[in-house]
Amino acid sequence: MKKIIFYSYLKCSTCRKAAKWLESKDFEFQLIDIVKEPPLVNYLNLALEQYSDDKKRIFNTRGKAFKSLNLDIDSLSKEEIIQLLLSDGKLIKRPFLIYEGKKVILGFNEIEYAKQFL
């Protein structure tokens, strides 16, 4: 059985769509509220490694929390980015999936999910 950790926000329609897609394909996943319990530091590090060419992809740039910060992400160090993400789960792109403990999948795109999981 493939291990999927699914960080989600209950009010996020994209998260609900992603969960519904995974359920329709009979995938089991561990659901975690991203606001109450942001991803572990090692998962955030993994995301930063995977998306090193565009650090902004890890952020929920359309959310109020991000827009209120008015930050230049590229000027921040890796440690500063991680501290910022840990300070407010709403800043993190969601859903935030950890697949097999070694791959981060951000957001929901049915084609991308099919490529990763099927």
XYZ file of C-alpha atoms in Angstrom:
118
model
C 0.000 0.000 0.000
C 1.361 3.397 -1.034
C 1.711 5.808 1.868
C 0.130 9.229 1.362
C 0.065 12.003 3.950
C -2.512 14.596 2.937
C -2.245 18.059 4.509
C -5.514 19.853 3.910
C -7.638 22.802 4.995
C -11.286 21.959 5.643
C -12.631 25.085 3.918
C -10.497 24.535 0.793
C -12.541 23.313 -2.185
C -9.393 22.210 -4.035
C -8.455 20.016 -1.064
C -11.922 18.439 -1.111
C -11.608 17.743 -4.857
C -8.199 16.124 -4.347
C -9.470 13.971 -1.477
C -12.481 12.918 -3.541
C -10.182 11.962 -6.449
C -7.934 9.865 -4.185
C -10.969 8.171 -2.621
C -12.462 7.431 -6.060
C -9.227 5.582 -6.924
C -9.340 3.695 -3.581
C -6.215 5.323 -2.175
C -5.867 5.465 1.567
C -4.324 8.567 3.049
C -3.650 10.166 6.385
C -5.555 13.462 6.545
C -3.981 16.276 8.579
C -5.350 19.803 9.099
C -2.602 22.042 7.693
C -3.646 24.997 9.873
C -3.629 23.094 13.173
C -0.590 21.000 12.283
C 1.647 22.392 9.493
C 3.884 19.899 7.651
C 6.989 18.711 9.467
C 10.224 20.614 8.845
C 11.707 17.699 6.885
C 8.673 17.736 4.540
C 9.016 21.493 4.028
C 12.718 20.984 3.283
C 11.798 18.277 0.780
C 9.325 20.663 -0.894
C 11.975 23.392 -1.081
C 14.413 20.946 -2.687
C 11.836 19.765 -5.213
C 10.697 23.269 -6.090
C 14.079 25.006 -5.721
C 13.649 26.652 -9.140
C 10.461 28.390 -7.933
C 10.219 28.690 -4.142
C 7.006 30.681 -4.501
C 5.169 27.507 -5.605
C 5.238 26.256 -2.016
C 3.185 29.259 -0.914
C -0.562 29.744 -1.175
C -0.050 32.975 -3.114
C -3.781 33.512 -3.651
C -4.589 33.524 0.070
C -5.149 36.552 2.279
C -2.384 35.504 4.683
C 0.230 35.572 1.904
C -1.007 38.788 0.294
C -0.904 40.612 3.633
C 2.827 39.816 4.026
C 4.012 41.610 0.888
C 7.258 39.598 0.736
C 9.948 38.955 -1.814
C 10.284 35.184 -1.401
C 13.492 35.021 -3.418
C 15.251 37.277 -0.904
C 14.543 34.891 1.992
C 16.861 32.103 3.134
C 15.656 28.511 3.275
C 15.457 28.754 7.089
C 13.410 31.969 6.936
C 10.982 30.377 4.468
C 10.528 27.332 6.695
C 9.940 29.471 9.801
C 7.408 31.551 7.885
C 5.540 28.458 6.645
C 5.532 26.905 10.123
C 4.137 30.129 11.608
C 0.897 29.934 9.582
C -0.385 26.820 7.793
C -2.557 29.026 5.571
C 0.615 30.275 3.860
C 1.321 26.787 2.482
C 0.082 25.671 -0.945
C -2.588 23.064 -0.471
C -3.285 20.328 -0.640
C 0.245 19.424 0.398
C 0.827 15.712 -0.163
C 3.741 13.577 0.914
C 3.983 10.454 -1.207
C 5.971 7.486 0.075
C 7.803 9.848 2.452
C 10.024 11.176 -0.350
C 7.944 13.160 -2.859
C 5.921 16.329 -2.306
C 2.915 17.040 -4.503
C 1.439 20.539 -4.247
C -2.065 21.615 -5.208
C -4.437 19.451 -7.196
C -4.228 18.677 -10.877
C -5.993 15.509 -11.980
C -3.459 14.780 -14.746
C -0.524 15.263 -12.347
C -2.165 13.027 -9.737
C -2.813 10.333 -12.334
C 0.863 10.479 -13.389
C 2.079 10.230 -9.794
C -0.322 7.652 -8.408
C -1.554 5.420 -11.250
